[in-house]
Amino acid sequence: MTTSVERTSTAEIAALSFTARERWVLLVASAWLVIGLQLDAYAHATTPELETFWTPWHGVLYSGIAASGFTLLWIMRSRLPGVPTYRSLLALPNALRIPLAGMAFLLVGGGVDTLWHNVFGIERDMEIFVSPSHEFIILGMVLVAMGPALMLATGPSPRLGLGGAFLVGISTLFAVLPVHIYSLHASSIGFRHLGSGADPVPIFSPDAQLIHGYVFSTILLLLPFIIIGRRWPLPIGLPSILVAIIAVLMHLMFDSQDAWWPALTVAAAAVVIELVLRVVTPLVRLSANAGWIVFGLVAPPAMWGAVLLVGKLETGSTGFNIHMVTGLLTLTALTGAATVLVARSVQHLPE
Amino acid sequence: MLFVRALGWLGAVSFVRALGWLVSVWFVRALGRLGAVLLVSGVALAGAAGPADAHAGGLTATDSRGRVVTVTPAVPGLDVVAIEDGARLRLRNGTTGPVTVVAGGGSATPAVVAPGDELTWIDERATPDGRAVPAGEVVPWTVPLDANGTSVLVTGELVGEQGPAPALWWAAAALTGVAVFLLARRLRRADLLLAAAGLVAAAASIGHVAGSTMAVESAPPAGTFLSAAGINLLAWPLLIGGAVTALRGRAAGVLAVCAGAALTAVFVLPDVTSFHRAVLPFAGPAVLERLLVVLALGLGAGVAVAGAGVLRGLAHQAAEQGRP
């Protein structure tokens, strides 16, 4: 169920490859960085009066930035000529250039963020999610975190072993988690899962926002698997584990005071959907692309349908009428198929 | 904790090896040991309590200076003063009963100060931060207290001061950057120019951070210095180590200087407010602080931009001499 779009020759692959040590060290450093930033953001969000420097969160954050920055320098070292130039930096392989760009975004975003706070004050609530400097910081985190997976993708291996699956899984998790968090205002795995019960639903309303949340979360949950699936056959369990961990972490961070059924339903649905697809796919003769499109059509409405069903059982209502429920599930199916079509059609730019 | 220490050590190893390529061997070994100590002890210390406000005590440049005028009625043993140019108030309770700062001054209030204790806090009713006070104008403020059942009123004022001419300071920063760029294009040994400019930028940045730290009365200096330095803790070793390496004739040092210079320029950006505001959180003349910011910003940006051409020239020379 994969079609590689790699067009690189064996010799080029050898020249571009990264060692296992480089990949794993960057994985640890980037995970350290993202965890530090998330811990710090969580601490500040939950403890408004927290204005001290000597906190464990700052310790993890600052040391994580240092670890990531110097790890990237260490990896870069052997790939630059004796007299390095800016051009030679830009000519580094994408798998290194992208996390380096991420580090630049992170550092520039950090500097600009402090200036922003000095000039305009500290953002609150929705302002946090539309702050330009925060967007730079999030983008930086994402690009640094995807480095290890990109480095593994430059290698010649057509399949992911256990270690490779673990590395790609962790790298992907830390690359997408900040985006899930930063799109909390348009997420169906944050703190809203069901409608408010309004009938009819106003066009501009929290219910309408939740519909967009389902669409956005569908794209964000699907995209990593499609991209990984373009390079390697998806390791068994990787999709469901990634969805489950993200759902549980999002609930833990933003909704831990409320019932756990939404996160646990998403996690269980992911496992069941993957299991069913693994069993059924070999029995149906479909091309790789057709298989992916079917996956995109079926998986999202199955998952969100399960959430709405359990929600009805738990609370007595989905909060939406029949128009909204059927329309929502159809929309997520179309969104899934469109995500597959777009993500699998993107090709390398001509050199 | 052991895990965190191990991670700190791993980061330190990467730190040392990366810098080993950038700077000379003796410098790397010394810095490596220092880096390891800093990272490991930093992570270890982070778990310990020892409050120090972020961003140089949380102070910012403002338009006015605050002070306490009166405490009425006067209560023997009760002392309230404005510190850090009025950014914070400090209350010493030398009375026999508790003193309460009445709510309304932000997240720090209400607050109760026991007999013999002291409280330092930012009170939104009194702080000049975020308040536009025209030069020469006086804005009064009041903070109500309850001293063991007695209502006490602390009155004070914010006095607006004449700000600088921002255009002049921005022009100075721009001219500094342009001067470095143009000189680098004309000099035969532009690598030495960049190394020297990088060292000056590092010195200016260190001076700026040190002066900002010394202006903070409400937090221990060590933690305040670290928080004010921030990413400069990475930029300074790159600038200094890179300059030493460049002066020894190794081109890789120039790249390190350029990277450190770019970081220095980015991380002094929050302090360009000193070009616009009158009262600066700096232990020294305001003009000195502005000069330090001009140097860090102008030289940092100039070196980072000029580095492209200088490194290209060095690579060209190396190719002509048949060196890789």
PDB file of N, CA, C and O in Angstrom, chain A residues 111-112 114-116 118-119, chain B residues 55-56 59-61 169-170 205 208-209 212 228-229 232 264-277 280-282 286 289-294 296-297:
ATOM      1  N   GLY A 111      13.148  35.679  19.751  1.00  0.00           N
ATOM      2  CA  GLY A 111      13.584  37.080  19.885  1.00  0.00           C
ATOM      3  C   GLY A 111      12.453  38.052  19.603  1.00  0.00           C
ATOM      4  O   GLY A 111      12.223  39.001  20.359  1.00  0.00           O
ATOM      5  N   VAL A 112      11.732  37.793  18.520  1.00  0.00           N
ATOM      6  CA  VAL A 112      10.634  38.680  18.128  1.00  0.00           C
ATOM      7  C   VAL A 112       9.503  38.609  19.160  1.00  0.00           C
ATOM      8  O   VAL A 112       8.843  39.612  19.443  1.00  0.00           O
ATOM      9  N   THR A 114       9.721  38.235  22.399  1.00  0.00           N
ATOM     10  CA  THR A 114      10.031  39.099  23.543  1.00  0.00           C
ATOM     11  C   THR A 114       9.821  40.573  23.183  1.00  0.00           C
ATOM     12  O   THR A 114       9.277  41.341  23.975  1.00  0.00           O
ATOM     13  N   LEU A 115      10.253  40.954  21.980  1.00  0.00           N
ATOM     14  CA  LEU A 115      10.024  42.331  21.515  1.00  0.00           C
ATOM     15  C   LEU A 115       8.525  42.619  21.467  1.00  0.00           C
ATOM     16  O   LEU A 115       8.074  43.682  21.920  1.00  0.00           O
ATOM     17  N   TRP A 116       7.776  41.663  20.943  1.00  0.00           N
ATOM     18  CA  TRP A 116       6.323  41.809  20.825  1.00  0.00           C
ATOM     19  C   TRP A 116       5.697  42.062  22.200  1.00  0.00           C
ATOM     20  O   TRP A 116       4.868  42.953  22.366  1.00  0.00           O
ATOM     21  N   ASN A 118       7.175  43.218  24.856  1.00  0.00           N
ATOM     22  CA  ASN A 118       7.618  44.524  25.375  1.00  0.00           C
ATOM     23  C   ASN A 118       6.816  45.674  24.771  1.00  0.00           C
ATOM     24  O   ASN A 118       6.544  46.669  25.433  1.00  0.00           O
ATOM     25  N   VAL A 119       6.474  45.540  23.492  1.00  0.00           N
ATOM     26  CA  VAL A 119       5.811  46.641  22.790  1.00  0.00           C
ATOM     27  C   VAL A 119       4.293  46.572  22.949  1.00  0.00           C
ATOM     28  O   VAL A 119       3.642  47.578  23.237  1.00  0.00           O
TER      29      VAL A 119
ATOM     30  N   HIS B  55      13.420  37.641  31.766  1.00  0.00           N
ATOM     31  CA  HIS B  55      13.670  38.843  30.978  1.00  0.00           C
ATOM     32  C   HIS B  55      14.179  39.976  31.861  1.00  0.00           C
ATOM     33  O   HIS B  55      13.526  41.004  32.014  1.00  0.00           O
ATOM     34  N   ALA B  56      15.350  39.773  32.434  1.00  0.00           N
ATOM     35  CA  ALA B  56      15.997  40.765  33.308  1.00  0.00           C
ATOM     36  C   ALA B  56      15.023  41.324  34.319  1.00  0.00           C
ATOM     37  O   ALA B  56      14.767  42.528  34.387  1.00  0.00           O
ATOM     38  N   LEU B  59      11.578  43.605  33.788  1.00  0.00           N
ATOM     39  CA  LEU B  59      11.504  45.064  33.626  1.00  0.00           C
ATOM     40  C   LEU B  59      11.507  45.434  32.143  1.00  0.00           C
ATOM     41  O   LEU B  59      12.119  44.756  31.329  1.00  0.00           O
ATOM     42  N   THR B  60      10.826  46.521  31.831  1.00  0.00           N
ATOM     43  CA  THR B  60      10.826  47.014  30.452  1.00  0.00           C
ATOM     44  C   THR B  60      11.074  48.518  30.456  1.00  0.00           C
ATOM     45  O   THR B  60      10.909  49.184  31.489  1.00  0.00           O
ATOM     46  N   ALA B  61      11.453  49.035  29.290  1.00  0.00           N
ATOM     47  CA  ALA B  61      11.632  50.481  29.149  1.00  0.00           C
ATOM     48  C   ALA B  61      10.260  51.158  29.233  1.00  0.00           C
ATOM     49  O   ALA B  61       9.279  50.634  28.713  1.00  0.00           O
ATOM     50  N   TRP B 169      18.641  57.074  16.657  1.00  0.00           N
ATOM     51  CA  TRP B 169      19.218  55.814  17.131  1.00  0.00           C
ATOM     52  C   TRP B 169      19.052  54.704  16.103  1.00  0.00           C
ATOM     53  O   TRP B 169      19.950  53.877  15.914  1.00  0.00           O
ATOM     54  N   TRP B 170      17.896  54.684  15.440  1.00  0.00           N
ATOM     55  CA  TRP B 170      17.709  53.695  14.366  1.00  0.00           C
ATOM     56  C   TRP B 170      18.709  53.950  13.241  1.00  0.00           C
ATOM     57  O   TRP B 170      19.278  53.007  12.661  1.00  0.00           O
ATOM     58  N   SER B 205      26.852  43.267  23.797  1.00  0.00           N
ATOM     59  CA  SER B 205      25.740  42.441  24.267  1.00  0.00           C
ATOM     60  C   SER B 205      25.919  42.053  25.736  1.00  0.00           C
ATOM     61  O   SER B 205      24.974  42.130  26.530  1.00  0.00           O
ATOM     62  N   HIS B 208      25.340  45.100  27.878  1.00  0.00           N
ATOM     63  CA  HIS B 208      23.903  45.393  27.933  1.00  0.00           C
ATOM     64  C   HIS B 208      23.190  44.456  28.917  1.00  0.00           C
ATOM     65  O   HIS B 208      22.388  44.912  29.746  1.00  0.00           O
ATOM     66  N   VAL B 209      23.521  43.178  28.850  1.00  0.00           N
ATOM     67  CA  VAL B 209      22.890  42.201  29.753  1.00  0.00           C
ATOM     68  C   VAL B 209      23.323  42.453  31.201  1.00  0.00           C
ATOM     69  O   VAL B 209      22.496  42.401  32.124  1.00  0.00           O
ATOM     70  N   SER B 212      21.571  45.529  32.502  1.00  0.00           N
ATOM     71  CA  SER B 212      20.150  45.240  32.739  1.00  0.00           C
ATOM     72  C   SER B 212      19.982  44.431  34.023  1.00  0.00           C
ATOM     73  O   SER B 212      19.029  44.629  34.785  1.00  0.00           O
ATOM     74  N   ALA B 228      18.287  37.071  31.528  1.00  0.00           N
ATOM     75  CA  ALA B 228      18.446  38.192  30.604  1.00  0.00           C
ATOM     76  C   ALA B 228      19.308  37.790  29.409  1.00  0.00           C
ATOM     77  O   ALA B 228      19.097  38.263  28.294  1.00  0.00           O
ATOM     78  N   ALA B 229      20.267  36.920  29.635  1.00  0.00           N
ATOM     79  CA  ALA B 229      21.156  36.477  28.550  1.00  0.00           C
ATOM     80  C   ALA B 229      20.410  35.588  27.570  1.00  0.00           C
ATOM     81  O   ALA B 229      20.524  35.748  26.352  1.00  0.00           O
ATOM     82  N   ASN B 232      21.660  34.317  24.146  1.00  0.00           N
ATOM     83  CA  ASN B 232      23.016  34.868  24.026  1.00  0.00           C
ATOM     84  C   ASN B 232      24.052  33.934  24.645  1.00  0.00           C
ATOM     85  O   ASN B 232      25.234  34.021  24.314  1.00  0.00           O
ATOM     86  N   THR B 264      22.914  37.470  17.973  1.00  0.00           N
ATOM     87  CA  THR B 264      23.028  38.678  18.804  1.00  0.00           C
ATOM     88  C   THR B 264      22.060  39.757  18.323  1.00  0.00           C
ATOM     89  O   THR B 264      21.370  40.399  19.123  1.00  0.00           O
ATOM     90  N   ALA B 265      21.997  39.942  16.999  1.00  0.00           N
ATOM     91  CA  ALA B 265      21.100  40.962  16.441  1.00  0.00           C
ATOM     92  C   ALA B 265      19.642  40.625  16.743  1.00  0.00           C
ATOM     93  O   ALA B 265      18.853  41.502  17.121  1.00  0.00           O
ATOM     94  N   VAL B 266      19.288  39.346  16.602  1.00  0.00           N
ATOM     95  CA  VAL B 266      17.901  38.937  16.840  1.00  0.00           C
ATOM     96  C   VAL B 266      17.528  39.114  18.309  1.00  0.00           C
ATOM     97  O   VAL B 266      16.452  39.615  18.639  1.00  0.00           O
ATOM     98  N   PHE B 267      18.458  38.737  19.198  1.00  0.00           N
ATOM     99  CA  PHE B 267      18.100  38.741  20.620  1.00  0.00           C
ATOM    100  C   PHE B 267      18.319  40.069  21.324  1.00  0.00           C
ATOM    101  O   PHE B 267      18.006  40.194  22.508  1.00  0.00           O
ATOM    102  N   VAL B 268      18.800  41.064  20.581  1.00  0.00           N
ATOM    103  CA  VAL B 268      18.812  42.407  21.162  1.00  0.00           C
ATOM    104  C   VAL B 268      17.575  43.172  20.667  1.00  0.00           C
ATOM    105  O   VAL B 268      17.264  44.261  21.166  1.00  0.00           O
ATOM    106  N   LEU B 269      16.859  42.603  19.709  1.00  0.00           N
ATOM    107  CA  LEU B 269      15.660  43.260  19.164  1.00  0.00           C
ATOM    108  C   LEU B 269      14.649  43.681  20.242  1.00  0.00           C
ATOM    109  O   LEU B 269      14.090  44.777  20.153  1.00  0.00           O
ATOM    110  N   PRO B 270      14.371  42.833  21.256  1.00  0.00           N
ATOM    111  CA  PRO B 270      13.405  43.264  22.270  1.00  0.00           C
ATOM    112  C   PRO B 270      13.790  44.574  22.957  1.00  0.00           C
ATOM    113  O   PRO B 270      12.929  45.252  23.512  1.00  0.00           O
ATOM    114  N   ASP B 271      15.067  44.924  22.900  1.00  0.00           N
ATOM    115  CA  ASP B 271      15.526  46.109  23.625  1.00  0.00           C
ATOM    116  C   ASP B 271      15.638  47.344  22.744  1.00  0.00           C
ATOM    117  O   ASP B 271      16.167  48.362  23.190  1.00  0.00           O
ATOM    118  N   VAL B 272      15.132  47.264  21.500  1.00  0.00           N
ATOM    119  CA  VAL B 272      15.085  48.483  20.683  1.00  0.00           C
ATOM    120  C   VAL B 272      14.055  49.459  21.249  1.00  0.00           C
ATOM    121  O   VAL B 272      13.987  50.608  20.807  1.00  0.00           O
ATOM    122  N   THR B 273      13.277  49.006  22.230  1.00  0.00           N
ATOM    123  CA  THR B 273      12.371  49.932  22.923  1.00  0.00           C
ATOM    124  C   THR B 273      13.166  51.055  23.595  1.00  0.00           C
ATOM    125  O   THR B 273      12.621  52.120  23.864  1.00  0.00           O
ATOM    126  N   SER B 274      14.456  50.807  23.847  1.00  0.00           N
ATOM    127  CA  SER B 274      15.290  51.859  24.463  1.00  0.00           C
ATOM    128  C   SER B 274      15.476  53.048  23.515  1.00  0.00           C
ATOM    129  O   SER B 274      15.815  54.134  23.964  1.00  0.00           O
ATOM    130  N   PHE B 275      15.261  52.845  22.207  1.00  0.00           N
ATOM    131  CA  PHE B 275      15.349  53.954  21.243  1.00  0.00           C
ATOM    132  C   PHE B 275      14.122  54.873  21.336  1.00  0.00           C
ATOM    133  O   PHE B 275      14.117  55.963  20.792  1.00  0.00           O
ATOM    134  N   HIS B 276      13.071  54.358  21.958  1.00  0.00           N
ATOM    135  CA  HIS B 276      11.786  55.064  21.937  1.00  0.00           C
ATOM    136  C   HIS B 276      11.359  55.591  23.305  1.00  0.00           C
ATOM    137  O   HIS B 276      10.528  56.485  23.367  1.00  0.00           O
ATOM    138  N   ARG B 277      11.897  54.991  24.371  1.00  0.00           N
ATOM    139  CA  ARG B 277      11.389  55.334  25.706  1.00  0.00           C
ATOM    140  C   ARG B 277      12.473  55.967  26.573  1.00  0.00           C
ATOM    141  O   ARG B 277      13.661  55.754  26.358  1.00  0.00           O
ATOM    142  N   LEU B 280      14.985  53.600  31.225  1.00  0.00           N
ATOM    143  CA  LEU B 280      15.456  52.281  30.805  1.00  0.00           C
ATOM    144  C   LEU B 280      15.854  51.436  32.017  1.00  0.00           C
ATOM    145  O   LEU B 280      16.460  51.949  32.956  1.00  0.00           O
ATOM    146  N   PRO B 281      15.550  50.136  31.987  1.00  0.00           N
ATOM    147  CA  PRO B 281      15.981  49.258  33.087  1.00  0.00           C
ATOM    148  C   PRO B 281      17.445  48.897  32.921  1.00  0.00           C
ATOM    149  O   PRO B 281      17.808  47.788  32.521  1.00  0.00           O
ATOM    150  N   PHE B 282      18.309  49.848  33.240  1.00  0.00           N
ATOM    151  CA  PHE B 282      19.744  49.696  33.004  1.00  0.00           C
ATOM    152  C   PHE B 282      20.489  50.455  34.091  1.00  0.00           C
ATOM    153  O   PHE B 282      20.158  51.613  34.379  1.00  0.00           O
ATOM    154  N   ALA B 286      21.370  56.256  30.317  1.00  0.00           N
ATOM    155  CA  ALA B 286      20.497  55.738  29.252  1.00  0.00           C
ATOM    156  C   ALA B 286      21.207  55.772  27.900  1.00  0.00           C
ATOM    157  O   ALA B 286      21.019  54.874  27.068  1.00  0.00           O
ATOM    158  N   GLU B 289      23.276  52.666  27.397  1.00  0.00           N
ATOM    159  CA  GLU B 289      22.438  51.509  27.056  1.00  0.00           C
ATOM    160  C   GLU B 289      22.046  51.559  25.572  1.00  0.00           C
ATOM    161  O   GLU B 289      22.105  50.552  24.865  1.00  0.00           O
ATOM    162  N   ARG B 290      21.670  52.726  25.098  1.00  0.00           N
ATOM    163  CA  ARG B 290      21.269  52.847  23.683  1.00  0.00           C
ATOM    164  C   ARG B 290      22.456  52.579  22.766  1.00  0.00           C
ATOM    165  O   ARG B 290      22.308  51.950  21.718  1.00  0.00           O
ATOM    166  N   LEU B 291      23.625  53.052  23.164  1.00  0.00           N
ATOM    167  CA  LEU B 291      24.833  52.797  22.361  1.00  0.00           C
ATOM    168  C   LEU B 291      25.136  51.289  22.290  1.00  0.00           C
ATOM    169  O   LEU B 291      25.497  50.766  21.238  1.00  0.00           O
ATOM    170  N   LEU B 292      24.985  50.614  23.426  1.00  0.00           N
ATOM    171  CA  LEU B 292      25.241  49.161  23.460  1.00  0.00           C
ATOM    172  C   LEU B 292      24.257  48.423  22.553  1.00  0.00           C
ATOM    173  O   LEU B 292      24.632  47.484  21.844  1.00  0.00           O
ATOM    174  N   VAL B 293      22.996  48.856  22.575  1.00  0.00           N
ATOM    175  CA  VAL B 293      21.995  48.229  21.704  1.00  0.00           C
ATOM    176  C   VAL B 293      22.317  48.511  20.236  1.00  0.00           C
ATOM    177  O   VAL B 293      22.211  47.619  19.384  1.00  0.00           O
ATOM    178  N   VAL B 294      22.724  49.737  19.946  1.00  0.00           N
ATOM    179  CA  VAL B 294      23.112  50.091  18.565  1.00  0.00           C
ATOM    180  C   VAL B 294      24.245  49.185  18.088  1.00  0.00           C
ATOM    181  O   VAL B 294      24.211  48.651  16.970  1.00  0.00           O
ATOM    182  N   ALA B 296      25.243  46.182  19.319  1.00  0.00           N
ATOM    183  CA  ALA B 296      24.856  44.773  19.217  1.00  0.00           C
ATOM    184  C   ALA B 296      23.978  44.539  17.987  1.00  0.00           C
ATOM    185  O   ALA B 296      24.154  43.553  17.256  1.00  0.00           O
ATOM    186  N   LEU B 297      23.049  45.451  17.750  1.00  0.00           N
ATOM    187  CA  LEU B 297      22.130  45.294  16.613  1.00  0.00           C
ATOM    188  C   LEU B 297      22.826  45.591  15.283  1.00  0.00           C
ATOM    189  O   LEU B 297      22.772  44.781  14.343  1.00  0.00           O
TER     190      LEU B 297
END
